[in-house]
Short mmCIF file of C-alpha atoms and ligand atoms in Angstrom, two decimals:
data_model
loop_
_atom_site.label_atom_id
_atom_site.label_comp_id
_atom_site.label_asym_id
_atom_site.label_seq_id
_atom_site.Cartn_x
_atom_site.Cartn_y
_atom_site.Cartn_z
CA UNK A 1 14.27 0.41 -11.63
CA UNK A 2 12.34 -1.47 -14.21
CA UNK A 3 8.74 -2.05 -12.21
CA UNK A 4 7.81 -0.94 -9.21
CA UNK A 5 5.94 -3.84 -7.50
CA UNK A 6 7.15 -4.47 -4.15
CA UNK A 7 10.40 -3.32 -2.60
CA UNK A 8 12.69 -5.53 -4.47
CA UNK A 9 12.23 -3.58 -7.57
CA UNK A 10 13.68 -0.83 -5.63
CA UNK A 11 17.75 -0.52 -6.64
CA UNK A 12 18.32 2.18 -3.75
CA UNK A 13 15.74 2.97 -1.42
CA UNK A 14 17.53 5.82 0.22
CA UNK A 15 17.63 7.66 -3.01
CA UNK A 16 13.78 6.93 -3.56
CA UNK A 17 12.82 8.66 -0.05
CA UNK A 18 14.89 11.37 -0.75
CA UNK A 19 13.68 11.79 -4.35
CA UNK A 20 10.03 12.07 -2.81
CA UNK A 21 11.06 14.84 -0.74
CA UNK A 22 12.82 16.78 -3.41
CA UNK A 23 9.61 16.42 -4.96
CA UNK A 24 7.66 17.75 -2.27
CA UNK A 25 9.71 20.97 -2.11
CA UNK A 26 8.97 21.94 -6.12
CA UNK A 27 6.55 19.22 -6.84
CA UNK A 28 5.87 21.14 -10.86
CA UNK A 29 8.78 19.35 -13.59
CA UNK A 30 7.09 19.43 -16.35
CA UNK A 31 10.20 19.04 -18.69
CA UNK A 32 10.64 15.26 -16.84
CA UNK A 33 8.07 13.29 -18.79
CA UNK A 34 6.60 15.36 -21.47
CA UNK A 35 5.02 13.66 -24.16
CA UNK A 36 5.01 10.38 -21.86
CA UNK A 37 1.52 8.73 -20.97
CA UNK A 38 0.62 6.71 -17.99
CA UNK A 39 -2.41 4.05 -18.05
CA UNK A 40 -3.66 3.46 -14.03
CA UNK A 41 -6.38 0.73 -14.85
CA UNK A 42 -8.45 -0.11 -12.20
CA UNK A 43 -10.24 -3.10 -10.92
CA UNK A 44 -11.48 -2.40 -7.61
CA UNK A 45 -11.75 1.22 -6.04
CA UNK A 46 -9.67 3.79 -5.32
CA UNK A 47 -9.28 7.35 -4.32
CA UNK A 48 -6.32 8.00 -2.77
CA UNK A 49 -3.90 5.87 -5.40
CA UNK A 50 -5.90 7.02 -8.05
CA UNK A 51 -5.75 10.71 -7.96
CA UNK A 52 -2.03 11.42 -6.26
CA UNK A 53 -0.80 8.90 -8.96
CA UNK A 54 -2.39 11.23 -11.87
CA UNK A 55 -1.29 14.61 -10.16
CA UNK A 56 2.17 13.15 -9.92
CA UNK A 57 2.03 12.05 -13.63
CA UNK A 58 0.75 15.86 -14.08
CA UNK A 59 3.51 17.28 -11.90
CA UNK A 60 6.09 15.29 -14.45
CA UNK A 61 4.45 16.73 -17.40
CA UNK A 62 3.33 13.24 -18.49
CA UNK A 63 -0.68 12.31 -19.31
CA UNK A 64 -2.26 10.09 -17.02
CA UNK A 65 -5.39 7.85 -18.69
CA UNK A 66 -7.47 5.72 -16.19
CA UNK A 67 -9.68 2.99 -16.56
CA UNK A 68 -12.01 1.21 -14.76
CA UNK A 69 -11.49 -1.87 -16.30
CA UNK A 70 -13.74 -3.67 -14.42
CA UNK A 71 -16.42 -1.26 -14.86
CA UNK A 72 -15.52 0.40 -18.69
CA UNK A 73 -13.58 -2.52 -20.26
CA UNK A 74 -14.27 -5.94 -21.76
CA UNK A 75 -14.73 -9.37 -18.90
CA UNK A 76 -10.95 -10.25 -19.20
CA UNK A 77 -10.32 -13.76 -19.79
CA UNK A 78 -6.45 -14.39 -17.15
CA UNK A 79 -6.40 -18.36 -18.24
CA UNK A 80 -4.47 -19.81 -20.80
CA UNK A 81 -5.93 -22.62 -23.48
CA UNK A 82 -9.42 -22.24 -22.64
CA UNK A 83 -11.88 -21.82 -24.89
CA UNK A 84 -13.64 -18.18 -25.06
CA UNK A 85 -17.28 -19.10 -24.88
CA UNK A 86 -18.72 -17.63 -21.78
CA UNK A 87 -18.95 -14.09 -20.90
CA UNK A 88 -15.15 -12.74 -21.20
CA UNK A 89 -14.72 -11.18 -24.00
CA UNK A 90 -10.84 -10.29 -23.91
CA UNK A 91 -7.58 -12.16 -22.79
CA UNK A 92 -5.28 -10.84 -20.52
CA UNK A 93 -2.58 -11.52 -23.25
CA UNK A 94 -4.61 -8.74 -25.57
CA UNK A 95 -5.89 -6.35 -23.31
CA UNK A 96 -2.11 -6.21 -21.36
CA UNK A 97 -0.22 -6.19 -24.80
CA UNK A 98 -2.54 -3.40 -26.63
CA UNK A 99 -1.75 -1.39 -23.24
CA UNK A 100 1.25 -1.68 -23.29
CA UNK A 101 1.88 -0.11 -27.12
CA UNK A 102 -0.37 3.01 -25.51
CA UNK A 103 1.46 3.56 -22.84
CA UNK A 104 4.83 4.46 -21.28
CA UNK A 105 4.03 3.00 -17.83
CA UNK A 106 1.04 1.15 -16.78
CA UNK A 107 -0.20 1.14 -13.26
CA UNK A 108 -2.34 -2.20 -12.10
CA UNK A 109 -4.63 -1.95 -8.88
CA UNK A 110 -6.29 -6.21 -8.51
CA UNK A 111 -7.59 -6.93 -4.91
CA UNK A 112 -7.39 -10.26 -3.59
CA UNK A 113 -10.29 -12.32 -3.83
CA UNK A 114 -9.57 -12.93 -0.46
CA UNK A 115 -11.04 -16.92 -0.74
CA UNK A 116 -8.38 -18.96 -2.10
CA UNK A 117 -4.65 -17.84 -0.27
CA UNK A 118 -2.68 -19.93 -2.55
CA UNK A 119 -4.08 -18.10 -5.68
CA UNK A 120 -3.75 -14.92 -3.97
CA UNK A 121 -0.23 -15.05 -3.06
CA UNK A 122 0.35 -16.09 -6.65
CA UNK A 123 -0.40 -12.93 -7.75
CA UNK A 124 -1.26 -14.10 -11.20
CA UNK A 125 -3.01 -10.87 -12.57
CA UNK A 126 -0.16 -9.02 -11.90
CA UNK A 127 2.36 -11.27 -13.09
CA UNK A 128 -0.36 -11.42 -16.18
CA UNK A 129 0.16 -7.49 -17.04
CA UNK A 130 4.12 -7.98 -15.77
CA UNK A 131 4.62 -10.68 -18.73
CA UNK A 132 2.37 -9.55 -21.21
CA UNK A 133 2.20 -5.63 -21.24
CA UNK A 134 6.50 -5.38 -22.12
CA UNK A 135 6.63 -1.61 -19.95
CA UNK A 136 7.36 -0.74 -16.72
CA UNK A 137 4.18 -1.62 -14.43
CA UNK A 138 3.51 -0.20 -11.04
CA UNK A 139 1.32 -1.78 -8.59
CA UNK A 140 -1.49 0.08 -7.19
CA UNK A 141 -2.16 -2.18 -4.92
CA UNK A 142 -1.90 -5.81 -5.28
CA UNK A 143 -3.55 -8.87 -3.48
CA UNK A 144 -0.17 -9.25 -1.66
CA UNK A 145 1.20 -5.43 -1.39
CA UNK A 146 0.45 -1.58 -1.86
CA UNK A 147 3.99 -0.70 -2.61
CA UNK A 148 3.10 2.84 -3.19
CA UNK A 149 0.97 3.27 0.05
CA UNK A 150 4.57 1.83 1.80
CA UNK A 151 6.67 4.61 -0.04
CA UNK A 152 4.94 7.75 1.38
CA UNK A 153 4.68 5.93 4.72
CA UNK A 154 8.57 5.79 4.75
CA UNK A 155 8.49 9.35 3.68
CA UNK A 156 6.38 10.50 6.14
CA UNK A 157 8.20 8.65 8.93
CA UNK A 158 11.21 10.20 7.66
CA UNK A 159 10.03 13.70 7.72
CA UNK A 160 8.49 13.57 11.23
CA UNK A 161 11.22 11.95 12.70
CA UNK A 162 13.84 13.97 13.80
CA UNK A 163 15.78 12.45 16.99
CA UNK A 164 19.16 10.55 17.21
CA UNK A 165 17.70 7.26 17.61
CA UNK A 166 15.31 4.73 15.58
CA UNK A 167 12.14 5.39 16.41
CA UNK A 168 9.58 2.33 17.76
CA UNK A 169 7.33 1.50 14.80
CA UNK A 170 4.42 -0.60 16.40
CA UNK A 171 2.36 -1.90 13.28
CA UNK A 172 -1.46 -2.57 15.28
CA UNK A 173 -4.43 -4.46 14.15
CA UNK A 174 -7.77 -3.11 14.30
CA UNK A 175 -11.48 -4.17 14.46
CA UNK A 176 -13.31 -3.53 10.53
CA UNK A 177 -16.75 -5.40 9.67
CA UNK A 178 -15.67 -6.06 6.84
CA UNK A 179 -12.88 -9.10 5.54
CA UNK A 180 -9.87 -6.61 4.33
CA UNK A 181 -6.64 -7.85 2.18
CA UNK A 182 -3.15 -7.86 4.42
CA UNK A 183 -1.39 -5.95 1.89
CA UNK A 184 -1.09 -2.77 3.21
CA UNK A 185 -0.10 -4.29 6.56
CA UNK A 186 2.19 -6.86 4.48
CA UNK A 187 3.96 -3.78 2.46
CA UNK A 188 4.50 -2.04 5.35
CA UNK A 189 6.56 -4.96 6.92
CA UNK A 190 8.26 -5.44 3.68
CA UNK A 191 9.47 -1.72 4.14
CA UNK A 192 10.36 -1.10 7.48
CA UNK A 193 12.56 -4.04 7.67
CA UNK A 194 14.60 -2.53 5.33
CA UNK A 195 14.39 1.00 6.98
CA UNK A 196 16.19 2.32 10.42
CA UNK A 197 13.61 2.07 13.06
CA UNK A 198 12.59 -0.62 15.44
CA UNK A 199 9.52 -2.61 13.52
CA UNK A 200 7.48 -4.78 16.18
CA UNK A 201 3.75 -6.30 15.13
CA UNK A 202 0.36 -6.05 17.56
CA UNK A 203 -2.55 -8.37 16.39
CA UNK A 204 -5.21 -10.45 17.93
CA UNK A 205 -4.60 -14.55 18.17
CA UNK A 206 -5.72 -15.80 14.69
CA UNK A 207 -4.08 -12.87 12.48
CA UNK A 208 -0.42 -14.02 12.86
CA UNK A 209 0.74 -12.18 9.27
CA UNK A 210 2.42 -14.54 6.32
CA UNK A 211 5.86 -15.63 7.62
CA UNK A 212 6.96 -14.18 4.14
CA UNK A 213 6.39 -10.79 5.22
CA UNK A 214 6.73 -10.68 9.00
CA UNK A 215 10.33 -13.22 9.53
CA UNK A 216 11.39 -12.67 13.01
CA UNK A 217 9.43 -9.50 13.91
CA UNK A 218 8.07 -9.45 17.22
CA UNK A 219 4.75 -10.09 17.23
CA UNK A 220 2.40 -9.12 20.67
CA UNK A 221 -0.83 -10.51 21.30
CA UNK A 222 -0.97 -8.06 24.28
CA UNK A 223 -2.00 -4.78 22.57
CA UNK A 224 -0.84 -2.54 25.50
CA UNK A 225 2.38 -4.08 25.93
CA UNK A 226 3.34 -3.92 22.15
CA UNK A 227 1.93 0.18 22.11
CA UNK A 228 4.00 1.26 25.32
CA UNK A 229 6.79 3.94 24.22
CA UNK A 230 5.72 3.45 20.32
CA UNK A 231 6.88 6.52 18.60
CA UNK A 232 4.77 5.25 15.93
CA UNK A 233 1.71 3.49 15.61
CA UNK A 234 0.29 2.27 12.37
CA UNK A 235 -3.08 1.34 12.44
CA UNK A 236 -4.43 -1.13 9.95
CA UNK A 237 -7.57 -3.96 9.86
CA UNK A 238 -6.67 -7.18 8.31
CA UNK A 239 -8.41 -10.10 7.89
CA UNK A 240 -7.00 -12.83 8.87
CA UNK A 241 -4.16 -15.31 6.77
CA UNK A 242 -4.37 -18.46 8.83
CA UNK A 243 -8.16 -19.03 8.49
CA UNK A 244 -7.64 -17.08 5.37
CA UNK A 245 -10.04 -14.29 4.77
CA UNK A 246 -11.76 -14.70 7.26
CA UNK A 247 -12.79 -12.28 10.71
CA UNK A 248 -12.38 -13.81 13.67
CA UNK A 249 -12.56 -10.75 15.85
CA UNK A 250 -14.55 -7.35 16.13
CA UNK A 251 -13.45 -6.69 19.37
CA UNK A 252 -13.65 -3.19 20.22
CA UNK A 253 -10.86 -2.90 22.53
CA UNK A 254 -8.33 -2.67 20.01
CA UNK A 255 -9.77 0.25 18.36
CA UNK A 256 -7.24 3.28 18.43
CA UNK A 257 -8.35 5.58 21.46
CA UNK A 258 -6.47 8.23 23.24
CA UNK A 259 -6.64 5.31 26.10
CA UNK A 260 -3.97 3.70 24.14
CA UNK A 261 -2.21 7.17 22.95
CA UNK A 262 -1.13 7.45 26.36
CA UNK A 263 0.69 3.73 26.43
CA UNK A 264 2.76 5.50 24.12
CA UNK A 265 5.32 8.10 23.53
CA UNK A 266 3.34 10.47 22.57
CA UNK A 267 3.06 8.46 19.25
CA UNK A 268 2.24 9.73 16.02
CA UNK A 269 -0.75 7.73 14.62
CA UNK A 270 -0.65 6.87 10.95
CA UNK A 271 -3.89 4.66 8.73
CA UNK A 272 -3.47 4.78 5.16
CA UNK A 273 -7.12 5.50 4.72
CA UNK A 274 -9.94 4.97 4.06
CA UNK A 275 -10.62 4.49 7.77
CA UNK A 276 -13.59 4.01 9.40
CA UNK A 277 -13.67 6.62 12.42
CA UNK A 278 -14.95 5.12 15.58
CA UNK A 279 -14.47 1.63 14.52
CA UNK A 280 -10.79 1.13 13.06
CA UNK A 281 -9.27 4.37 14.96
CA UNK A 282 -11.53 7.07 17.62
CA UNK A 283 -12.74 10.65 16.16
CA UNK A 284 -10.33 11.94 19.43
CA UNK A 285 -7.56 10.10 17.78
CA UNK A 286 -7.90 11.13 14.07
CA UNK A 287 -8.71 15.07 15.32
CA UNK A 288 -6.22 15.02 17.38
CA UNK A 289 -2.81 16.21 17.14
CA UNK A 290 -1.31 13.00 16.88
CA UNK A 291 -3.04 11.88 13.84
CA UNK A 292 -0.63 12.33 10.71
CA UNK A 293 -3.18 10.32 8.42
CA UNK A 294 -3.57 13.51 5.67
CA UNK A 295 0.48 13.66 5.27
CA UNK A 296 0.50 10.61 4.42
CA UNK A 297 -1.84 10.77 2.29
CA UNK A 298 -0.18 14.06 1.03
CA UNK A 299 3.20 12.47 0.55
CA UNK A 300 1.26 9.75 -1.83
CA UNK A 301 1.92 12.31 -4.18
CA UNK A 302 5.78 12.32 -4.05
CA UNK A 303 6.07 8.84 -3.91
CA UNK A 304 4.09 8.47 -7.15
CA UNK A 305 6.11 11.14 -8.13
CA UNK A 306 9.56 9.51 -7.35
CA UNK A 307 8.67 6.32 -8.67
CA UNK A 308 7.27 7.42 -12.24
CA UNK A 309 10.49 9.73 -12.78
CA UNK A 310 12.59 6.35 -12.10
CA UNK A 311 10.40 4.93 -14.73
CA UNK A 312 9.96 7.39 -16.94
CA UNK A 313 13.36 9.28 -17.06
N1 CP B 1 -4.61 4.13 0.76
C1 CP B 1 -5.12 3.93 -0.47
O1 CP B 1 -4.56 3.19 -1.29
O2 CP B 1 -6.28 4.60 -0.70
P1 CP B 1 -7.23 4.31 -1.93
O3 CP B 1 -7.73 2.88 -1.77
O4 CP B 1 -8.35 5.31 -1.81
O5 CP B 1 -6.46 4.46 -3.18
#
């Protein structure tokens, strides 16, 4: 594997999955990275990414250095042949290069901007740090895809699933207040497709996902139809991609209840957090025994984990 930015990068995802789980059994392997140094530079926040990603660079014996670019670094100039007279004081070609003679691996986290879908889906910033930084880059989360976030939910699918069959993965939007990227959502697609369980999509008219990312999935417009006999249901606000960034819909009656638990069979309910409770999923649902939310956010250690030994080894 030479980057890890979406699952394309990944020669043999099998291996990966069970990599993370080896991990999770004697997580401390110090001897695997010593003396290597990670850069996670952020421009937008993070807790989850940020943290398991240093602990697993910890847990390989490597050093993990983040920065806030946004907040700690210079305004970075991403266009080519302009002339540097406003308020950015470093290119992209500078900033990415000098990080990448620091580092061993760099991680990138760059939100979309969530206005123009074209530039979005172009991904420039992380194609920027891709061409110019000449390591292995990780993505943190993209404007298209939280790679990462995708790997421990595979995991923990994996690990909680233990019948002879592929379980029913129902992917379901949810009401927010805010406009969110489709990443996460889009990853998880990306994933699943490639993984043995049945992948079907539940979303309000309006937030159809990119064709890129869902192909032929089914995709219900009926909430309760699309939840009944889910084994698992993965709960996730987007805005929406036709009228691009945009929310068309707060309605209330797709927030996860136990009213919709019982569609299903007897589902496990998965949100890759932050979540807001009582909007995006119900406190009966995220107390309840369903809710698997914290081991997957537990196995976002392995998968960092996994991933920076392929890189780093
Ligand atoms: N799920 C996730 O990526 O969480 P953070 O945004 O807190 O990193």
């Amino acid at each position: 594997m030479k980057h890890f930015t979406s699952i394309s990068d990944v020669d043999n995802l099998d291996q990966l999955v069970q990599e993370a789980l080896l991990f999770k059994q004697n997580p401390h392997q110090p001897n695997i990275a010593t003396g290597k140094k990670v850069g996670l530079v952020f421009l937008n926040p993070s807790l989850r990414t940020r943290l398991s990603a240093q602990i697993a660079a910890q847990n390989l014996g490597a050093e993990a250095i983040v920065l806030d670019i946004g907040k700690d670094g210079w305004a970075l100039e991403f266009e080519d042949g302009v002339v540097m007279n406003g308020n950015k004081a470093e290119h992209i070609r500078e900033a990415a290069g000098v990080m990448g003679k620091y580092f061993d691996v760099l991680g990138i986290r760059t939100f979309p901007g969530l206005e123009d879908r074209a530039l979005d889906y172009a991904e420039d910033l992380l194609n920027a740090f891709l061409k110019y930084a000449g390591i292995p880059i990780v993505s943190l989360e993209s404007a298209t895809r939280h790679p990462l976030q995708s790997l421990a939910d595979l995991v923990t699918i994996k690990e909680q699933w233990s019948e002879n069959r592929k379980p029913k993965v129902v992917l379901t939007w949810a009401p927010h207040v805010k406009a969110l990227p489709q990443a996460v959502a889009n990853s998880f697609l990306e994933w699943m497709q490639v993984a043995d369980v049945d992948l079907s999509i539940t979303n309000p008219v309006g937030y159809d996902l990119s064709l890129e990312f869902r192909k032929e999935l089914p995709v219900f417009h009926d909430q309760v139809e699309a939840l009944k006999d889910a084994d698992f249901v993965y709960v996730k606000n987007w805005s929406s991609y036709e009228d691009y960034g945009q929310v068309l819909s707060q309605d209330s009656s797709w927030t996860m209840s136990n009213e919709h638990l019982a569609l299903t069979n007897n589902a496990k309910v998965m949100h890759c957090l932050p979540v807001r409770r009582g909007l995006v999923i119900k406190d009966e649902v995220l107390d309840g025994p369903n809710a698997i939310h914290l081991e997957q956010a537990e196995n976002r250690v392995f998968a960092a984990q996994a991933v920076l030994n392929e890189l780093l080894k």
